Amino acid sequence: MTIPKRDPDLRLRAFRVAARQIREAGPIAAGARIEFGASNDPEEGFQEHATLLDPDGFRSLATAIRLVTLSKSPGNLPRVCSDLKRRLPSEQHQAVDDIRNRYDRILDKSGTLFQGPVNGKLRQFSARQVLHTWLNARLAHYVPDVQADHDALSAAGAYFPFILQAIVLKLAGCALDLDDLIASALGQPRLARITGGKPETPMML
């Protein structure tokens, strides 16, 4: 009996499936943008102004992004980067490292994005914690332990969904750029280019 060998490109193929879902999600396909601002009117007082993604479209996009951020997912971006470097000549490794570094900066090197009281203690939230909290409180399944964190983030008003969507859009950019490299490595066609506005926000994370 012949035991089939593990497909060495399994993670790369899984990532391409996730990247296609990201590309075909409504906000990315439309080249959607988000904006945030605030004003302090003498009569109306302080007001926030946010242009956000359609809720259903964002949920679809976030579901796809979850496939490349979950540590146990076959499409986990850091692991895929390691597999891809084994597939590429050394002169192309820097392009992979640049995308991996962008991914790390977005999630772990943006500093404290929010802080607020949670169960009587001051809690600080990085981008990774913001994303993790929303995914577990609102998207994947209800996790009671993170509800207090979600309540603290929600107290920030429109700034919370703006930052959350900015994180997801920036991760989408990383995923699509990495998918281009994977497509070349596998000898497959790249995903269609985005013809609308850029799927990002000028907000730096």
PDB file of C-alpha atoms in Angstrom:
ATOM      1  CA  MET A   1       0.000   0.000   0.000  1.00  0.00           C
ATOM      2  CA  THR A   2       1.328   3.409  -0.980  1.00  0.00           C
ATOM      3  CA  ILE A   3       0.875   6.138   1.597  1.00  0.00           C
ATOM      4  CA  PRO A   4       0.363   9.485  -0.135  1.00  0.00           C
ATOM      5  CA  LYS A   5       2.869  12.138   0.799  1.00  0.00           C
ATOM      6  CA  ARG A   6       1.697  15.382   2.282  1.00  0.00           C
ATOM      7  CA  ASP A   7       1.205  18.056  -0.336  1.00  0.00           C
ATOM      8  CA  PRO A   8       4.164  20.442   0.253  1.00  0.00           C
ATOM      9  CA  ASP A   9       2.079  23.274  -1.186  1.00  0.00           C
ATOM     10  CA  LEU A  10      -0.994  22.612   0.963  1.00  0.00           C
ATOM     11  CA  ARG A  11      -0.702  25.851   2.917  1.00  0.00           C
ATOM     12  CA  LEU A  12      -0.031  27.859  -0.234  1.00  0.00           C
ATOM     13  CA  ARG A  13      -3.157  26.461  -1.872  1.00  0.00           C
ATOM     14  CA  ALA A  14      -5.238  27.035   1.258  1.00  0.00           C
ATOM     15  CA  PHE A  15      -4.017  30.612   1.362  1.00  0.00           C
ATOM     16  CA  ARG A  16      -5.030  31.144  -2.267  1.00  0.00           C
ATOM     17  CA  VAL A  17      -8.568  30.012  -1.400  1.00  0.00           C
ATOM     18  CA  ALA A  18      -8.705  32.543   1.451  1.00  0.00           C
ATOM     19  CA  ALA A  19      -7.191  35.283  -0.727  1.00  0.00           C
ATOM     20  CA  ARG A  20      -9.869  34.725  -3.366  1.00  0.00           C
ATOM     21  CA  GLN A  21     -12.547  35.130  -0.701  1.00  0.00           C
ATOM     22  CA  ILE A  22     -10.867  38.357   0.419  1.00  0.00           C
ATOM     23  CA  ARG A  23     -10.647  39.651  -3.160  1.00  0.00           C
ATOM     24  CA  GLU A  24     -14.276  38.804  -3.909  1.00  0.00           C
ATOM     25  CA  ALA A  25     -15.644  40.302  -0.678  1.00  0.00           C
ATOM     26  CA  GLY A  26     -17.790  43.325  -1.424  1.00  0.00           C
ATOM     27  CA  PRO A  27     -15.588  46.046   0.113  1.00  0.00           C
ATOM     28  CA  ILE A  28     -12.451  44.869  -1.720  1.00  0.00           C
ATOM     29  CA  ALA A  29     -14.190  44.247  -5.043  1.00  0.00           C
ATOM     30  CA  ALA A  30     -15.605  47.774  -4.890  1.00  0.00           C
ATOM     31  CA  GLY A  31     -12.345  49.367  -3.732  1.00  0.00           C
ATOM     32  CA  ALA A  32     -14.158  50.786  -0.704  1.00  0.00           C
ATOM     33  CA  ARG A  33     -12.588  53.366   1.581  1.00  0.00           C
ATOM     34  CA  ILE A  34     -13.243  54.395   5.152  1.00  0.00           C
ATOM     35  CA  GLU A  35     -12.798  57.763   6.832  1.00  0.00           C
ATOM     36  CA  PHE A  36     -12.988  59.192  10.324  1.00  0.00           C
ATOM     37  CA  GLY A  37     -13.089  62.741  11.593  1.00  0.00           C
ATOM     38  CA  ALA A  38     -14.428  64.843  14.445  1.00  0.00           C
ATOM     39  CA  SER A  39     -15.716  68.366  14.912  1.00  0.00           C
ATOM     40  CA  ASN A  40     -16.496  70.562  17.871  1.00  0.00           C
ATOM     41  CA  ASP A  41     -19.425  72.811  17.051  1.00  0.00           C
ATOM     42  CA  PRO A  42     -20.297  75.606  19.540  1.00  0.00           C
ATOM     43  CA  GLU A  43     -23.974  74.678  19.330  1.00  0.00           C
ATOM     44  CA  GLU A  44     -23.929  70.923  18.758  1.00  0.00           C
ATOM     45  CA  GLY A  45     -20.773  70.125  20.712  1.00  0.00           C
ATOM     46  CA  PHE A  46     -18.287  67.380  19.884  1.00  0.00           C
ATOM     47  CA  GLN A  47     -19.322  65.080  17.052  1.00  0.00           C
ATOM     48  CA  GLU A  48     -17.690  62.130  15.340  1.00  0.00           C
ATOM     49  CA  HIS A  49     -17.967  61.593  11.593  1.00  0.00           C
ATOM     50  CA  ALA A  50     -17.240  58.131  10.228  1.00  0.00           C
ATOM     51  CA  THR A  51     -17.629  56.597   6.777  1.00  0.00           C
ATOM     52  CA  LEU A  52     -17.594  52.854   7.307  1.00  0.00           C
ATOM     53  CA  LEU A  53     -18.014  49.722   5.229  1.00  0.00           C
ATOM     54  CA  ASP A  54     -21.396  48.118   4.702  1.00  0.00           C
ATOM     55  CA  PRO A  55     -21.956  45.814   7.731  1.00  0.00           C
ATOM     56  CA  ASP A  56     -22.642  42.694   5.669  1.00  0.00           C
ATOM     57  CA  GLY A  57     -19.727  43.384   3.356  1.00  0.00           C
ATOM     58  CA  PHE A  58     -17.385  43.934   6.277  1.00  0.00           C
ATOM     59  CA  ARG A  59     -18.554  40.748   7.961  1.00  0.00           C
ATOM     60  CA  SER A  60     -17.832  38.810   4.767  1.00  0.00           C
ATOM     61  CA  LEU A  61     -14.369  40.349   4.528  1.00  0.00           C
ATOM     62  CA  ALA A  62     -13.578  39.748   8.204  1.00  0.00           C
ATOM     63  CA  THR A  63     -14.634  36.103   7.847  1.00  0.00           C
ATOM     64  CA  ALA A  64     -12.084  35.691   5.053  1.00  0.00           C
ATOM     65  CA  ILE A  65      -9.371  37.569   6.966  1.00  0.00           C
ATOM     66  CA  ARG A  66      -9.906  35.184   9.880  1.00  0.00           C
ATOM     67  CA  LEU A  67      -8.648  32.364   7.626  1.00  0.00           C
ATOM     68  CA  VAL A  68      -5.221  33.995   7.302  1.00  0.00           C
ATOM     69  CA  THR A  69      -4.854  35.173  10.911  1.00  0.00           C
ATOM     70  CA  LEU A  70      -5.944  32.159  12.970  1.00  0.00           C
ATOM     71  CA  SER A  71      -2.859  30.339  14.239  1.00  0.00           C
ATOM     72  CA  LYS A  72      -4.340  26.893  13.532  1.00  0.00           C
ATOM     73  CA  SER A  73      -5.661  27.749  10.074  1.00  0.00           C
ATOM     74  CA  PRO A  74      -3.848  26.109   7.134  1.00  0.00           C
ATOM     75  CA  GLY A  75      -3.802  29.552   5.528  1.00  0.00           C
ATOM     76  CA  ASN A  76      -2.117  31.267   8.493  1.00  0.00           C
ATOM     77  CA  LEU A  77      -0.048  34.034   6.903  1.00  0.00           C
ATOM     78  CA  PRO A  78       3.180  33.701   8.935  1.00  0.00           C
ATOM     79  CA  ARG A  79       3.370  29.943   8.304  1.00  0.00           C
ATOM     80  CA  VAL A  80       2.524  30.438   4.636  1.00  0.00           C
ATOM     81  CA  CYS A  81       5.403  32.918   4.355  1.00  0.00           C
ATOM     82  CA  SER A  82       7.803  30.261   5.666  1.00  0.00           C
ATOM     83  CA  ASP A  83       6.509  27.683   3.193  1.00  0.00           C
ATOM     84  CA  LEU A  84       6.655  30.153   0.326  1.00  0.00           C
ATOM     85  CA  LYS A  85      10.299  31.021   1.001  1.00  0.00           C
ATOM     86  CA  ARG A  86      11.169  27.347   0.647  1.00  0.00           C
ATOM     87  CA  ARG A  87       9.490  27.438  -2.766  1.00  0.00           C
ATOM     88  CA  LEU A  88      11.176  30.624  -4.016  1.00  0.00           C
ATOM     89  CA  PRO A  89      14.780  31.416  -4.947  1.00  0.00           C
ATOM     90  CA  SER A  90      16.686  33.365  -2.287  1.00  0.00           C
ATOM     91  CA  GLU A  91      16.584  36.627  -4.247  1.00  0.00           C
ATOM     92  CA  GLN A  92      12.791  36.697  -3.813  1.00  0.00           C
ATOM     93  CA  HIS A  93      12.808  36.083  -0.057  1.00  0.00           C
ATOM     94  CA  GLN A  94      12.965  39.786   0.764  1.00  0.00           C
ATOM     95  CA  ALA A  95       9.607  40.405  -0.913  1.00  0.00           C
ATOM     96  CA  VAL A  96       8.055  37.740   1.319  1.00  0.00           C
ATOM     97  CA  ASP A  97       9.781  39.155   4.419  1.00  0.00           C
ATOM     98  CA  ASP A  98       8.505  42.650   3.609  1.00  0.00           C
ATOM     99  CA  ILE A  99       4.902  41.416   3.574  1.00  0.00           C
ATOM    100  CA  ARG A 100       5.399  39.415   6.776  1.00  0.00           C
ATOM    101  CA  ASN A 101       6.878  42.510   8.448  1.00  0.00           C
ATOM    102  CA  ARG A 102       3.882  44.604   7.340  1.00  0.00           C
ATOM    103  CA  TYR A 103       1.567  41.996   8.817  1.00  0.00           C
ATOM    104  CA  ASP A 104       3.462  42.055  12.121  1.00  0.00           C
ATOM    105  CA  ARG A 105       3.483  45.869  12.229  1.00  0.00           C
ATOM    106  CA  ILE A 106      -0.272  46.027  11.704  1.00  0.00           C
ATOM    107  CA  LEU A 107      -1.119  43.552  14.450  1.00  0.00           C
ATOM    108  CA  ASP A 108       1.653  43.841  17.017  1.00  0.00           C
ATOM    109  CA  LYS A 109       3.725  46.973  16.501  1.00  0.00           C
ATOM    110  CA  SER A 110       1.115  49.732  16.356  1.00  0.00           C
ATOM    111  CA  GLY A 111       1.229  50.495  20.059  1.00  0.00           C
ATOM    112  CA  THR A 112      -1.874  50.996  22.187  1.00  0.00           C
ATOM    113  CA  LEU A 113      -4.918  51.846  20.071  1.00  0.00           C
ATOM    114  CA  PHE A 114      -7.451  51.919  22.907  1.00  0.00           C
ATOM    115  CA  GLN A 115      -7.487  51.939  26.658  1.00  0.00           C
ATOM    116  CA  GLY A 116     -10.380  51.787  29.047  1.00  0.00           C
ATOM    117  CA  PRO A 117     -11.695  50.215  32.228  1.00  0.00           C
ATOM    118  CA  VAL A 118     -12.438  46.478  32.116  1.00  0.00           C
ATOM    119  CA  ASN A 119     -13.744  44.896  35.325  1.00  0.00           C
ATOM    120  CA  GLY A 120     -12.355  47.775  37.355  1.00  0.00           C
ATOM    121  CA  LYS A 121      -8.870  47.736  35.819  1.00  0.00           C
ATOM    122  CA  LEU A 122      -7.358  49.862  33.062  1.00  0.00           C
ATOM    123  CA  ARG A 123      -6.957  47.714  29.945  1.00  0.00           C
ATOM    124  CA  GLN A 124      -4.854  48.561  26.909  1.00  0.00           C
ATOM    125  CA  PHE A 125      -5.624  47.134  23.478  1.00  0.00           C
ATOM    126  CA  SER A 126      -3.222  46.533  20.609  1.00  0.00           C
ATOM    127  CA  ALA A 127      -4.479  45.984  17.063  1.00  0.00           C
ATOM    128  CA  ARG A 128      -4.272  42.205  17.534  1.00  0.00           C
ATOM    129  CA  GLN A 129      -6.348  42.442  20.708  1.00  0.00           C
ATOM    130  CA  VAL A 130      -8.925  44.669  19.005  1.00  0.00           C
ATOM    131  CA  LEU A 131      -9.319  42.162  16.176  1.00  0.00           C
ATOM    132  CA  HIS A 132      -9.314  39.156  18.523  1.00  0.00           C
ATOM    133  CA  THR A 133     -11.971  40.739  20.735  1.00  0.00           C
ATOM    134  CA  TRP A 134     -14.354  41.526  17.899  1.00  0.00           C
ATOM    135  CA  LEU A 135     -13.898  38.145  16.188  1.00  0.00           C
ATOM    136  CA  ASN A 136     -14.689  36.274  19.389  1.00  0.00           C
ATOM    137  CA  ALA A 137     -17.463  38.563  20.596  1.00  0.00           C
ATOM    138  CA  ARG A 138     -19.285  39.173  17.331  1.00  0.00           C
ATOM    139  CA  LEU A 139     -18.140  37.032  14.406  1.00  0.00           C
ATOM    140  CA  ALA A 140     -16.980  33.483  14.990  1.00  0.00           C
ATOM    141  CA  HIS A 141     -18.775  32.511  18.157  1.00  0.00           C
ATOM    142  CA  TYR A 142     -19.767  34.089  21.413  1.00  0.00           C
ATOM    143  CA  VAL A 143     -17.006  33.929  24.014  1.00  0.00           C
ATOM    144  CA  PRO A 144     -18.268  35.368  27.329  1.00  0.00           C
ATOM    145  CA  ASP A 145     -14.739  36.107  28.559  1.00  0.00           C
ATOM    146  CA  VAL A 146     -14.198  38.794  25.906  1.00  0.00           C
ATOM    147  CA  GLN A 147     -17.556  40.545  26.280  1.00  0.00           C
ATOM    148  CA  ALA A 148     -16.212  42.971  28.874  1.00  0.00           C
ATOM    149  CA  ASP A 149     -13.360  43.858  26.517  1.00  0.00           C
ATOM    150  CA  HIS A 150     -15.829  44.395  23.673  1.00  0.00           C
ATOM    151  CA  ASP A 151     -17.956  46.648  25.871  1.00  0.00           C
ATOM    152  CA  ALA A 152     -14.879  48.743  26.709  1.00  0.00           C
ATOM    153  CA  LEU A 153     -13.984  49.113  23.027  1.00  0.00           C
ATOM    154  CA  SER A 154     -17.565  49.971  22.102  1.00  0.00           C
ATOM    155  CA  ALA A 155     -17.452  52.847  24.584  1.00  0.00           C
ATOM    156  CA  ALA A 156     -15.077  54.597  22.152  1.00  0.00           C
ATOM    157  CA  GLY A 157     -18.009  55.239  19.810  1.00  0.00           C
ATOM    158  CA  ALA A 158     -17.481  55.293  16.051  1.00  0.00           C
ATOM    159  CA  TYR A 159     -13.710  55.235  16.484  1.00  0.00           C
ATOM    160  CA  PHE A 160     -13.830  51.533  17.438  1.00  0.00           C
ATOM    161  CA  PRO A 161     -15.452  50.228  14.218  1.00  0.00           C
ATOM    162  CA  PHE A 162     -13.260  52.591  12.195  1.00  0.00           C
ATOM    163  CA  ILE A 163     -10.043  51.212  13.701  1.00  0.00           C
ATOM    164  CA  LEU A 164     -11.346  47.642  13.476  1.00  0.00           C
ATOM    165  CA  GLN A 165     -12.141  48.067   9.783  1.00  0.00           C
ATOM    166  CA  ALA A 166      -8.811  49.796   9.148  1.00  0.00           C
ATOM    167  CA  ILE A 167      -6.995  46.786  10.638  1.00  0.00           C
ATOM    168  CA  VAL A 168      -8.954  44.345   8.480  1.00  0.00           C
ATOM    169  CA  LEU A 169      -8.447  46.377   5.289  1.00  0.00           C
ATOM    170  CA  LYS A 170      -4.713  46.621   5.861  1.00  0.00           C
ATOM    171  CA  LEU A 171      -4.503  42.883   6.489  1.00  0.00           C
ATOM    172  CA  ALA A 172      -6.427  42.366   3.248  1.00  0.00           C
ATOM    173  CA  GLY A 173      -3.739  44.337   1.421  1.00  0.00           C
ATOM    174  CA  CYS A 174      -1.032  42.096   2.892  1.00  0.00           C
ATOM    175  CA  ALA A 175      -2.928  38.954   1.938  1.00  0.00           C
ATOM    176  CA  LEU A 176      -3.498  40.019  -1.660  1.00  0.00           C
ATOM    177  CA  ASP A 177       0.143  41.056  -2.104  1.00  0.00           C
ATOM    178  CA  LEU A 178       1.309  37.709  -0.733  1.00  0.00           C
ATOM    179  CA  ASP A 179      -1.139  35.883  -2.973  1.00  0.00           C
ATOM    180  CA  ASP A 180       0.514  37.480  -6.018  1.00  0.00           C
ATOM    181  CA  LEU A 181       3.828  35.938  -4.976  1.00  0.00           C
ATOM    182  CA  ILE A 182       2.207  32.563  -4.322  1.00  0.00           C
ATOM    183  CA  ALA A 183       0.506  32.600  -7.719  1.00  0.00           C
ATOM    184  CA  SER A 184       3.870  33.193  -9.415  1.00  0.00           C
ATOM    185  CA  ALA A 185       5.528  30.433  -7.368  1.00  0.00           C
ATOM    186  CA  LEU A 186       2.816  27.925  -8.297  1.00  0.00           C
ATOM    187  CA  GLY A 187       2.676  29.011 -11.933  1.00  0.00           C
ATOM    188  CA  GLN A 188      -0.952  30.073 -11.551  1.00  0.00           C
ATOM    189  CA  PRO A 189      -2.730  33.245 -12.708  1.00  0.00           C
ATOM    190  CA  ARG A 190      -2.958  36.107 -10.249  1.00  0.00           C
ATOM    191  CA  LEU A 191      -6.275  37.333  -8.940  1.00  0.00           C
ATOM    192  CA  ALA A 192      -7.894  40.165 -10.867  1.00  0.00           C
ATOM    193  CA  ARG A 193      -6.630  43.642 -10.088  1.00  0.00           C
ATOM    194  CA  ILE A 194      -8.750  46.034  -8.045  1.00  0.00           C
ATOM    195  CA  THR A 195     -10.156  48.710 -10.355  1.00  0.00           C
ATOM    196  CA  GLY A 196     -11.825  50.955  -7.778  1.00  0.00           C
ATOM    197  CA  GLY A 197     -10.204  53.006  -5.029  1.00  0.00           C
ATOM    198  CA  LYS A 198      -7.462  51.453  -2.944  1.00  0.00           C
ATOM    199  CA  PRO A 199      -8.793  49.142  -0.187  1.00  0.00           C
ATOM    200  CA  GLU A 200      -7.129  51.064   2.579  1.00  0.00           C
ATOM    201  CA  THR A 201      -7.414  54.136   4.740  1.00  0.00           C
ATOM    202  CA  PRO A 202      -4.910  56.968   5.218  1.00  0.00           C
ATOM    203  CA  MET A 203      -4.965  56.199   8.955  1.00  0.00           C
ATOM    204  CA  MET A 204      -1.545  54.784   9.867  1.00  0.00           C
ATOM    205  CA  LEU A 205      -1.497  51.663  12.032  1.00  0.00           C
TER     206      LEU A 205
END
